[in-house]
Short mmCIF file of N, CA and C in Angstrom, two decimals:
data_model
loop_
_atom_site.label_atom_id
_atom_site.label_comp_id
_atom_site.label_asym_id
_atom_site.label_seq_id
_atom_site.Cartn_x
_atom_site.Cartn_y
_atom_site.Cartn_z
N UNK A 22 57.58 89.75 53.63
CA UNK A 22 57.63 90.85 53.27
C UNK A 22 56.28 91.64 53.54
N UNK A 23 55.13 91.03 53.11
CA UNK A 23 54.00 91.46 53.21
C UNK A 23 53.45 91.76 54.61
N UNK A 24 53.67 90.77 55.45
CA UNK A 24 53.12 90.87 56.57
C UNK A 24 54.09 91.99 57.38
N UNK A 25 55.71 91.96 57.06
CA UNK A 25 56.07 92.90 57.65
C UNK A 25 56.16 94.28 57.30
N UNK A 26 55.69 94.57 55.84
CA UNK A 26 54.96 95.90 55.23
C UNK A 26 53.49 96.39 55.95
N UNK A 27 52.75 95.30 56.33
CA UNK A 27 51.73 95.87 57.35
C UNK A 27 52.15 96.68 58.75
N UNK A 28 53.13 95.95 59.29
CA UNK A 28 53.71 96.52 60.63
C UNK A 28 54.22 98.33 60.03
N UNK A 29 55.19 98.23 58.68
CA UNK A 29 55.71 99.43 58.65
C UNK A 29 54.77 100.54 58.47
N UNK A 30 53.55 99.99 57.80
CA UNK A 30 52.29 101.10 57.25
C UNK A 30 52.10 101.60 58.76
N UNK A 31 51.94 100.70 59.39
CA UNK A 31 51.30 101.62 61.04
C UNK A 31 52.28 102.73 61.45
N UNK A 32 53.94 102.67 61.23
CA UNK A 32 54.50 103.29 61.84
C UNK A 32 54.69 104.67 60.59
N UNK A 33 54.38 105.96 61.19
CA UNK A 33 54.40 106.96 59.85
C UNK A 33 55.64 107.18 59.45
N UNK A 34 56.69 106.70 60.12
CA UNK A 34 58.26 107.23 59.94
C UNK A 34 59.00 106.32 59.15
N UNK A 35 58.92 105.17 59.03
CA UNK A 35 59.52 104.00 58.41
C UNK A 35 59.36 103.71 57.10
N UNK A 36 58.72 104.36 56.24
CA UNK A 36 58.57 103.72 54.77
C UNK A 36 59.48 103.49 54.28
N UNK A 37 59.69 102.45 53.40
CA UNK A 37 60.89 102.10 52.57
C UNK A 37 62.04 101.40 53.71
N UNK A 38 62.03 101.64 54.87
CA UNK A 38 62.80 100.95 55.89
C UNK A 38 63.09 99.61 55.59
N UNK A 39 62.30 98.61 55.28
CA UNK A 39 62.39 97.41 55.32
C UNK A 39 63.19 97.05 54.25
N UNK A 40 62.77 97.85 52.83
CA UNK A 40 63.76 97.64 51.64
C UNK A 40 65.06 97.86 51.72
N UNK A 41 65.46 99.08 52.43
CA UNK A 41 66.65 99.59 52.65
C UNK A 41 67.51 98.54 53.26
N UNK A 42 66.58 98.18 54.66
CA UNK A 42 67.42 97.32 55.46
C UNK A 42 67.94 96.02 54.80
N UNK A 43 66.80 95.38 54.05
CA UNK A 43 67.31 94.13 53.38
C UNK A 43 68.63 94.73 52.40
N UNK A 44 68.77 95.88 51.74
CA UNK A 44 69.60 96.18 50.93
C UNK A 44 71.15 96.11 51.56
N UNK A 45 71.09 96.79 52.78
CA UNK A 45 72.04 97.12 53.57
C UNK A 45 72.93 95.63 54.26
N UNK A 46 72.03 94.84 54.44
CA UNK A 46 72.27 93.40 55.30
C UNK A 46 73.20 92.51 53.77
N UNK A 47 72.30 92.64 52.67
CA UNK A 47 72.50 92.14 51.51
C UNK A 47 74.16 92.49 51.27
N UNK A 48 74.24 93.68 50.94
CA UNK A 48 75.59 94.38 50.84
C UNK A 48 76.46 94.26 52.24
N UNK A 49 76.17 94.17 53.15
CA UNK A 49 77.44 93.35 54.14
C UNK A 49 77.71 92.00 54.15
N UNK A 50 76.78 91.49 53.94
CA UNK A 50 76.69 89.76 53.72
C UNK A 50 77.70 89.58 52.41
N UNK A 51 77.71 90.00 51.44
CA UNK A 51 78.44 89.95 50.18
C UNK A 51 80.12 90.62 50.74
N UNK A 52 80.19 91.47 51.46
CA UNK A 52 81.67 92.09 52.07
C UNK A 52 82.18 91.26 52.79
N UNK A 53 81.10 90.55 53.67
CA UNK A 53 81.70 89.43 54.91
C UNK A 53 82.16 88.10 54.08
N UNK A 54 81.67 87.52 53.09
CA UNK A 54 81.86 86.48 52.41
C UNK A 54 83.50 86.86 51.26
N UNK A 55 83.72 87.94 51.38
CA UNK A 55 84.86 88.30 50.88
C UNK A 55 86.10 88.12 51.84
N UNK A 56 85.82 88.55 53.05
CA UNK A 56 86.64 87.89 53.83
C UNK A 56 87.01 86.65 54.51
N UNK A 57 88.24 86.43 54.60
CA UNK A 57 88.57 84.79 54.87
C UNK A 57 87.46 84.47 56.28
N UNK A 58 87.40 85.18 57.02
CA UNK A 58 86.98 85.01 58.43
C UNK A 58 85.21 84.52 58.38
N UNK A 59 84.74 84.94 57.16
CA UNK A 59 83.22 84.85 57.28
C UNK A 59 83.08 84.07 55.63
N UNK A 60 84.40 83.34 55.03
CA UNK A 60 84.18 82.73 53.58
C UNK A 60 83.20 81.48 53.90
N UNK A 61 82.82 81.06 55.09
CA UNK A 61 82.56 79.83 55.00
C UNK A 61 80.70 80.03 55.22
N UNK A 62 80.43 81.25 55.11
CA UNK A 62 78.86 81.50 54.74
C UNK A 62 78.27 81.04 53.50
N UNK A 63 77.79 80.27 53.86
CA UNK A 63 76.51 79.50 52.75
C UNK A 63 75.72 80.64 51.88
N UNK A 64 75.49 80.04 50.68
CA UNK A 64 74.49 81.07 49.63
C UNK A 64 72.88 80.96 50.64
N UNK A 65 72.64 79.80 51.00
CA UNK A 65 71.27 79.76 51.82
C UNK A 65 71.24 80.81 52.79
N UNK A 66 72.24 80.32 53.36
CA UNK A 66 72.37 80.95 54.93
C UNK A 66 72.33 82.74 54.82
N UNK A 67 73.05 83.18 53.67
CA UNK A 67 72.72 84.67 53.38
C UNK A 67 71.43 85.14 52.96
N UNK A 68 71.16 84.24 52.28
CA UNK A 68 69.77 84.32 51.52
C UNK A 68 68.42 84.39 52.30
N UNK A 69 68.61 83.61 53.44
CA UNK A 69 67.74 83.74 54.49
C UNK A 69 67.86 84.55 55.50
N UNK A 70 68.93 85.24 55.87
CA UNK A 70 69.54 86.42 56.57
C UNK A 70 68.62 87.72 55.88
N UNK A 71 68.67 87.71 54.65
CA UNK A 71 68.39 88.81 53.53
C UNK A 71 66.78 88.59 53.55
N UNK A 72 66.05 87.64 53.58
CA UNK A 72 64.87 87.42 53.67
C UNK A 72 64.22 88.08 55.03
N UNK A 73 64.94 87.39 55.76
CA UNK A 73 64.36 87.37 57.23
C UNK A 73 64.53 89.06 57.65
N UNK A 74 65.29 89.72 57.45
CA UNK A 74 65.58 91.18 57.70
C UNK A 74 64.29 91.85 57.47
N UNK A 75 63.08 91.54 56.96
CA UNK A 75 61.88 92.12 56.59
C UNK A 75 61.55 92.07 58.02
N UNK A 76 61.26 90.99 58.48
CA UNK A 76 60.73 90.48 59.69
C UNK A 76 61.45 91.02 60.93
N UNK A 77 62.27 91.84 61.23
CA UNK A 77 63.13 92.47 62.30
C UNK A 77 62.08 92.82 63.26
N UNK A 78 61.19 94.14 62.46
CA UNK A 78 60.52 94.97 63.58
C UNK A 78 59.09 94.17 63.28
N UNK A 79 58.42 92.96 63.22
CA UNK A 79 57.15 92.42 63.38
C UNK A 79 56.30 92.67 64.42
N UNK A 80 57.37 92.63 65.60
CA UNK A 80 56.55 92.48 67.01
C UNK A 80 56.17 93.95 67.18
N UNK A 81 56.31 94.99 66.22
CA UNK A 81 55.66 96.24 66.40
C UNK A 81 54.17 96.40 66.29
N UNK A 82 53.62 95.33 65.59
CA UNK A 82 51.93 95.21 65.14
C UNK A 82 51.87 95.13 66.61
N UNK A 83 52.31 94.71 67.65
CA UNK A 83 51.32 94.58 69.04
C UNK A 83 51.71 95.81 70.08
N UNK A 84 52.75 97.15 69.42
CA UNK A 84 52.82 98.23 70.26
C UNK A 84 51.63 99.10 70.04
N UNK A 85 51.35 99.74 70.98
CA UNK A 85 50.42 100.76 71.02
C UNK A 85 50.29 101.89 69.74
N UNK A 86 49.78 102.27 69.04
CA UNK A 86 50.09 103.59 67.67
C UNK A 86 50.45 104.64 68.86
N UNK A 87 49.70 104.95 70.00
CA UNK A 87 50.22 106.39 70.66
C UNK A 87 51.76 106.06 71.24
N UNK A 88 52.18 105.16 71.29
CA UNK A 88 53.78 105.06 71.42
C UNK A 88 54.69 104.84 70.10
N UNK A 89 54.27 104.29 69.18
CA UNK A 89 54.60 103.73 68.05
C UNK A 89 54.86 105.16 67.10
N UNK A 90 53.94 106.17 67.28
CA UNK A 90 53.88 107.10 66.17
C UNK A 90 54.14 108.56 67.27
N UNK A 91 54.39 108.45 68.28
CA UNK A 91 54.46 109.38 69.37
C UNK A 91 55.68 110.81 68.58
N UNK A 92 55.16 111.95 68.34
CA UNK A 92 56.11 112.71 67.99
C UNK A 92 57.23 113.25 68.82
N UNK A 93 57.85 112.60 69.37
CA UNK A 93 58.88 113.10 70.58
C UNK A 93 59.47 111.78 71.33
N UNK A 94 60.57 112.49 72.40
CA UNK A 94 60.96 111.13 73.15
C UNK A 94 60.22 110.56 73.73
N UNK A 95 60.11 109.04 73.92
CA UNK A 95 59.33 108.16 74.70
C UNK A 95 59.80 108.51 76.23
N UNK A 96 58.65 108.42 76.81
CA UNK A 96 58.91 108.21 78.73
C UNK A 96 59.75 106.68 78.65
N UNK A 97 60.19 106.95 79.80
CA UNK A 97 60.84 105.54 80.17
C UNK A 97 59.61 104.32 80.44
N UNK A 98 58.60 104.49 80.76
CA UNK A 98 57.66 103.71 80.60
C UNK A 98 57.41 103.09 79.19
N UNK A 99 57.05 104.37 78.37
CA UNK A 99 56.58 103.92 76.86
C UNK A 99 57.78 103.37 76.08
N UNK A 100 59.20 103.48 76.49
CA UNK A 100 60.14 102.62 76.09
C UNK A 100 60.35 101.26 76.18
N UNK A 101 59.64 101.14 77.67
CA UNK A 101 59.73 99.70 78.08
C UNK A 101 58.73 98.99 77.33
N UNK A 102 57.71 99.66 77.01
CA UNK A 102 56.56 98.95 76.13
C UNK A 102 56.88 98.66 74.44
N UNK A 103 57.84 99.70 74.12
CA UNK A 103 58.68 99.49 72.87
C UNK A 103 59.57 98.35 72.96
N UNK A 104 60.29 98.20 73.81
CA UNK A 104 61.20 97.50 73.70
C UNK A 104 60.79 95.79 73.75
N UNK A 105 59.59 95.69 74.00
CA UNK A 105 59.10 94.36 73.88
C UNK A 105 58.79 94.19 72.49
N UNK A 106 58.86 94.80 71.65
CA UNK A 106 58.41 94.24 70.01
C UNK A 106 59.46 93.50 69.78
N UNK A 107 60.76 92.99 70.28
CA UNK A 107 61.60 92.28 69.63
C UNK A 107 61.27 90.90 70.50
N UNK A 108 60.66 90.84 71.78
CA UNK A 108 59.99 89.49 72.22
C UNK A 108 58.75 89.24 71.41
N UNK A 109 57.91 90.33 71.22
CA UNK A 109 56.72 90.13 70.47
C UNK A 109 57.00 89.56 69.16
N UNK A 110 57.85 89.94 68.47
CA UNK A 110 58.56 89.55 66.80
C UNK A 110 58.87 88.37 67.14
N UNK A 111 59.68 87.52 67.69
CA UNK A 111 59.75 86.29 68.13
C UNK A 111 58.96 85.49 68.38
N UNK A 112 57.66 86.02 69.18
CA UNK A 112 56.80 85.14 69.49
C UNK A 112 55.97 85.05 68.10
N UNK A 113 55.66 86.46 67.32
CA UNK A 113 54.42 85.98 66.26
C UNK A 113 55.59 85.10 65.13
N UNK A 114 56.89 85.18 64.88
CA UNK A 114 57.48 84.51 63.82
C UNK A 114 57.20 82.92 64.48
N UNK A 115 57.67 82.53 65.86
CA UNK A 115 57.47 81.03 66.15
C UNK A 115 56.14 80.59 66.02
N UNK A 116 55.10 81.37 66.32
CA UNK A 116 53.57 81.02 66.40
C UNK A 116 52.94 80.84 64.67
N UNK A 117 53.44 81.53 63.94
CA UNK A 117 52.87 81.67 62.46
C UNK A 117 53.70 81.19 61.33
N UNK A 118 55.06 80.88 61.48
CA UNK A 118 55.71 80.50 60.32
C UNK A 118 56.44 78.99 60.77
N UNK A 119 56.24 78.77 61.64
CA UNK A 119 57.32 77.34 62.23
C UNK A 119 56.55 76.27 61.24
N UNK A 120 55.11 76.18 61.06
CA UNK A 120 54.90 75.16 60.25
C UNK A 120 54.87 75.63 58.60
N UNK A 121 55.14 76.58 58.29
CA UNK A 121 55.12 76.74 57.22
C UNK A 121 56.26 77.39 56.49
N UNK A 122 57.44 77.49 56.98
CA UNK A 122 58.91 78.11 56.84
C UNK A 122 59.77 76.77 56.78
N UNK A 123 60.62 76.96 56.07
CA UNK A 123 61.98 76.01 56.33
C UNK A 123 62.71 76.36 57.93
N UNK A 124 62.88 75.45 58.66
CA UNK A 124 63.56 75.36 59.61
C UNK A 124 64.63 76.44 60.04
N UNK A 125 65.66 76.45 58.84
CA UNK A 125 66.69 77.37 59.36
C UNK A 125 66.49 79.10 58.85
N UNK A 126 65.45 79.33 58.19
CA UNK A 126 64.90 80.37 58.04
C UNK A 126 64.01 80.96 59.16
N UNK A 127 63.47 79.98 59.54
CA UNK A 127 62.52 80.55 60.88
C UNK A 127 63.40 80.66 62.08
N UNK A 128 64.36 80.01 62.02
CA UNK A 128 65.44 80.37 63.19
C UNK A 128 66.23 81.75 63.00
N UNK A 129 66.39 81.91 61.60
CA UNK A 129 67.33 83.08 61.33
C UNK A 129 66.41 84.57 61.60
N UNK A 130 64.86 83.97 60.98
CA UNK A 130 64.30 85.26 61.42
C UNK A 130 63.74 85.39 62.89
N UNK A 131 63.78 84.29 63.55
CA UNK A 131 63.17 84.42 65.03
C UNK A 131 64.76 85.24 65.56
N UNK A 132 65.89 84.80 65.58
CA UNK A 132 66.95 85.56 65.89
C UNK A 132 67.03 87.09 65.56
N UNK A 133 66.76 87.26 64.44
CA UNK A 133 66.93 88.56 64.05
C UNK A 133 65.73 89.20 64.81
N UNK A 134 64.40 89.04 65.04
CA UNK A 134 63.36 89.63 65.79
C UNK A 134 63.75 89.80 66.99
N UNK A 135 64.18 88.60 67.65
CA UNK A 135 64.33 89.00 68.99
C UNK A 135 65.78 89.78 69.24
N UNK A 136 67.06 89.33 68.83
CA UNK A 136 67.90 90.11 69.29
C UNK A 136 68.84 90.98 68.58
N UNK A 137 68.05 91.68 67.68
CA UNK A 137 68.29 92.59 66.93
C UNK A 137 68.97 93.98 67.57
N UNK A 138 68.43 94.10 69.09
CA UNK A 138 68.52 95.22 69.85
C UNK A 138 69.90 94.86 70.86
N UNK A 139 70.44 93.81 70.95
CA UNK A 139 71.31 93.40 71.75
C UNK A 139 72.22 94.25 71.30
N UNK A 140 73.31 94.77 72.36
CA UNK A 140 74.52 95.41 72.30
C UNK A 140 75.85 94.27 72.46
N UNK A 141 76.34 94.69 71.75
CA UNK A 141 77.84 93.71 71.87
C UNK A 141 78.81 93.50 73.11
N UNK A 142 78.37 94.58 73.89
CA UNK A 142 79.15 94.85 75.13
C UNK A 142 78.10 94.03 76.25
N UNK A 143 77.10 93.49 75.96
CA UNK A 143 75.68 93.27 76.90
C UNK A 143 74.96 93.96 77.53
N UNK A 144 74.68 95.35 77.11
CA UNK A 144 73.97 96.30 77.49
C UNK A 144 72.76 96.24 77.04
N UNK A 145 72.17 95.39 75.97
CA UNK A 145 70.96 95.53 74.93
C UNK A 145 69.85 94.74 75.37
N UNK A 146 68.91 94.73 74.78
CA UNK A 146 67.76 93.96 75.27
C UNK A 146 66.99 93.08 74.11
N UNK A 147 66.45 91.92 74.45
CA UNK A 147 65.78 91.78 75.76
C UNK A 147 66.26 91.13 76.76
N UNK A 148 67.65 90.38 76.28
CA UNK A 148 68.16 89.46 77.18
C UNK A 148 69.25 89.65 77.77
N UNK A 149 70.43 90.89 77.20
CA UNK A 149 71.49 91.27 77.53
C UNK A 149 72.38 90.21 77.05
N UNK A 150 72.41 89.67 75.94
CA UNK A 150 73.44 89.01 75.29
C UNK A 150 74.61 89.53 74.77
N UNK A 151 75.84 89.15 74.78
CA UNK A 151 76.76 89.73 74.48
C UNK A 151 78.01 89.16 73.44
N UNK A 152 78.67 89.98 72.89
CA UNK A 152 79.73 89.34 71.88
C UNK A 152 79.03 88.24 70.98
N UNK A 153 80.04 87.02 70.79
CA UNK A 153 79.30 86.38 69.93
C UNK A 153 78.09 85.44 70.29
N UNK A 154 77.73 85.40 71.81
CA UNK A 154 76.55 84.93 72.14
C UNK A 154 75.36 85.30 71.30
N UNK A 155 75.69 86.68 70.63
CA UNK A 155 74.58 87.25 70.09
C UNK A 155 74.59 86.46 68.66
N UNK A 156 73.41 85.96 68.02
CA UNK A 156 73.61 85.32 66.69
C UNK A 156 74.13 86.62 65.62
N UNK A 157 75.14 85.51 64.73
CA UNK A 157 75.45 86.52 63.87
C UNK A 157 74.57 87.44 62.56
N UNK A 158 73.67 86.40 62.65
CA UNK A 158 72.33 87.49 61.84
C UNK A 158 71.87 88.60 62.75
N UNK A 159 71.94 88.68 63.82
CA UNK A 159 71.08 89.94 64.53
C UNK A 159 72.40 90.98 64.36
N UNK A 160 73.78 90.56 64.86
CA UNK A 160 74.49 91.62 64.59
C UNK A 160 74.93 92.21 63.38
N UNK A 161 74.26 91.30 62.08
CA UNK A 161 74.22 91.90 61.10
C UNK A 161 73.02 92.88 61.21
N UNK A 162 72.08 92.46 61.48
CA UNK A 162 70.74 93.44 61.36
C UNK A 162 70.97 94.41 62.24
N UNK A 163 71.37 94.51 63.43
CA UNK A 163 71.82 95.76 64.28
C UNK A 163 72.24 96.99 63.42
N UNK A 164 73.58 96.66 62.68
CA UNK A 164 74.25 97.59 61.74
C UNK A 164 73.22 98.21 60.85
N UNK A 165 72.44 97.43 59.96
CA UNK A 165 71.60 97.74 59.12
C UNK A 165 70.36 98.90 59.54
N UNK A 166 69.82 97.98 60.74
CA UNK A 166 68.66 98.88 61.60
C UNK A 166 69.20 100.09 61.67
N UNK A 167 70.20 100.38 62.49
CA UNK A 167 70.20 101.36 63.24
C UNK A 167 71.01 102.76 62.33
N UNK A 168 71.64 102.17 61.33
CA UNK A 168 72.18 102.87 59.68
C UNK A 168 71.03 103.64 59.26
N UNK A 169 70.08 102.50 59.14
CA UNK A 169 68.79 103.37 58.30
C UNK A 169 68.22 104.46 59.24
N UNK A 170 67.89 103.85 60.41
CA UNK A 170 67.15 104.84 61.58
C UNK A 170 68.09 106.15 61.34
N UNK A 171 69.26 106.07 61.58
CA UNK A 171 70.19 107.35 61.77
C UNK A 171 70.05 108.34 60.39
N UNK A 172 69.55 107.97 59.16
CA UNK A 172 70.02 108.84 58.01
C UNK A 172 68.53 109.16 57.51
N UNK A 173 67.73 108.36 58.37
CA UNK A 173 66.09 108.98 58.27
C UNK A 173 65.40 109.67 59.00
N UNK A 174 64.63 110.30 58.32
CA UNK A 174 64.13 111.27 59.21
C UNK A 174 63.05 110.55 59.93
N UNK A 175 62.60 111.17 61.43
CA UNK A 175 61.67 110.31 62.23
C UNK A 175 60.91 111.60 62.63
N UNK A 176 59.64 111.45 63.36
CA UNK A 176 58.85 112.33 63.65
C UNK A 176 59.53 112.94 65.19
N UNK A 177 60.61 112.87 65.50
CA UNK A 177 61.45 113.05 66.82
C UNK A 177 62.69 113.42 66.54
N UNK A 178 63.29 113.45 65.17
CA UNK A 178 64.20 113.79 65.07
C UNK A 178 64.64 113.86 63.24
N UNK A 179 65.35 114.80 62.83
CA UNK A 179 65.73 115.23 61.40
C UNK A 179 66.73 113.85 61.12
N UNK A 180 66.66 113.67 60.23
CA UNK A 180 68.02 112.57 59.34
C UNK A 180 69.29 113.36 59.67
N UNK A 181 70.13 112.10 59.85
CA UNK A 181 71.67 112.69 59.92
C UNK A 181 72.07 112.46 58.60
N UNK A 182 73.21 113.10 58.76
CA UNK A 182 73.70 113.07 57.39
C UNK A 182 74.35 111.72 57.29
N UNK A 183 74.91 111.45 56.07
CA UNK A 183 75.37 109.69 55.91
C UNK A 183 77.04 109.58 56.74
N UNK A 184 77.43 110.65 56.51
CA UNK A 184 78.81 110.93 57.30
C UNK A 184 78.61 111.03 58.74
N UNK A 185 77.72 111.64 59.31
CA UNK A 185 77.38 111.72 60.94
C UNK A 185 76.92 110.10 60.97
N UNK A 186 76.20 109.50 60.49
CA UNK A 186 75.76 108.02 60.86
C UNK A 186 76.85 107.35 60.40
N UNK A 187 77.91 107.23 59.63
CA UNK A 187 78.93 106.66 59.81
C UNK A 187 79.83 106.70 60.85
N UNK A 188 80.10 107.87 61.39
CA UNK A 188 80.77 108.16 62.56
C UNK A 188 80.13 107.65 63.97
N UNK A 189 78.80 107.60 63.77
CA UNK A 189 78.21 107.03 64.91
C UNK A 189 78.48 105.73 65.30
N UNK A 190 78.03 104.87 63.87
CA UNK A 190 78.53 103.90 63.74
C UNK A 190 79.90 103.04 64.40
N UNK A 191 80.71 104.12 63.89
CA UNK A 191 82.09 104.10 63.98
C UNK A 191 82.73 103.79 65.64
N UNK A 192 81.73 105.05 66.19
CA UNK A 192 81.62 105.26 67.63
C UNK A 192 81.28 104.04 68.34
N UNK A 193 80.43 103.37 67.98
CA UNK A 193 79.53 101.87 68.48
C UNK A 193 80.34 100.66 68.67
N UNK A 194 81.54 100.77 67.78
CA UNK A 194 82.26 99.60 67.48
C UNK A 194 82.86 99.15 68.87
N UNK A 195 82.50 97.86 69.00
CA UNK A 195 82.94 97.26 70.24
C UNK A 195 82.10 97.39 71.51
N UNK A 196 81.14 98.51 71.46
CA UNK A 196 80.11 98.12 72.62
C UNK A 196 78.75 98.30 72.29
N UNK A 197 78.44 98.83 71.02
CA UNK A 197 77.14 98.31 70.60
C UNK A 197 77.13 97.19 69.23
N UNK A 198 78.13 97.58 68.77
CA UNK A 198 78.19 96.92 67.34
C UNK A 198 79.45 96.04 67.64
N UNK A 199 79.40 95.04 66.77
CA UNK A 199 80.58 93.92 66.54
C UNK A 199 81.27 94.33 65.95
N UNK A 200 82.72 94.63 66.54
CA UNK A 200 83.94 95.50 65.73
C UNK A 200 84.44 94.99 64.71
N UNK A 201 84.26 93.51 64.37
CA UNK A 201 85.08 92.96 63.30
C UNK A 201 83.90 93.60 62.06
N UNK A 202 82.62 93.70 62.43
CA UNK A 202 81.60 93.66 61.33
C UNK A 202 81.58 95.24 60.88
N UNK A 203 82.17 96.12 61.79
CA UNK A 203 81.64 97.88 61.53
C UNK A 203 82.74 97.63 60.24
N UNK A 204 83.78 97.68 60.41
CA UNK A 204 84.71 98.22 59.23
C UNK A 204 83.81 97.55 58.01
N UNK A 205 83.72 96.63 57.86
CA UNK A 205 83.02 96.21 56.47
C UNK A 205 81.73 96.39 56.44
N UNK A 206 80.75 96.76 57.25
CA UNK A 206 79.62 97.68 57.19
C UNK A 206 80.06 99.17 56.40
N UNK A 207 80.76 99.87 56.99
CA UNK A 207 81.33 100.96 56.87
C UNK A 207 81.61 101.14 55.15
N UNK A 208 82.34 99.98 54.82
CA UNK A 208 82.89 99.93 53.69
C UNK A 208 81.67 99.97 52.53
N UNK A 209 80.44 99.19 53.11
CA UNK A 209 79.73 98.72 51.81
C UNK A 209 78.51 99.86 51.78
N UNK A 210 78.14 100.71 52.78
CA UNK A 210 77.37 101.61 52.52
C UNK A 210 77.54 103.08 52.19
#
């Protein structure tokens, strides 16, 4: 969390984003465990996902400030640089944590950092994974991350209302987001 907070402090817009995302992830996992389809999720697995959620944007430490804090839409070239944060994050986790953290936590943190921008329909980044090929923890993180980004003000946009954010999440069901997780997420936020 301390390492992730350093990154968050560089981004002028995301104050509190880490804690809110952790909260959304925890709520969604609780909701998932109450459904028979996900009743096999262990306490340790869920706890590791909640703890690893803080690391989802750790790769932004390697993104230049002029892109990270640009007060407007990114150019195509700038967006390509920004997209690299997911791969950078996975590399940072692999290099810095594999010797000091438990193996399952590191794998979950790696998956969240690398794959939280994959899309259910396969059009996301960095690798174009689709459907259940995207690790469950990354599909969970994607919902929390996008929802919080929608309801939070940014230098390039005003905050959406919770109703509008929920409508956008619902609209993304089956293409951006896992359609099984969307109704569970919407129920708990």
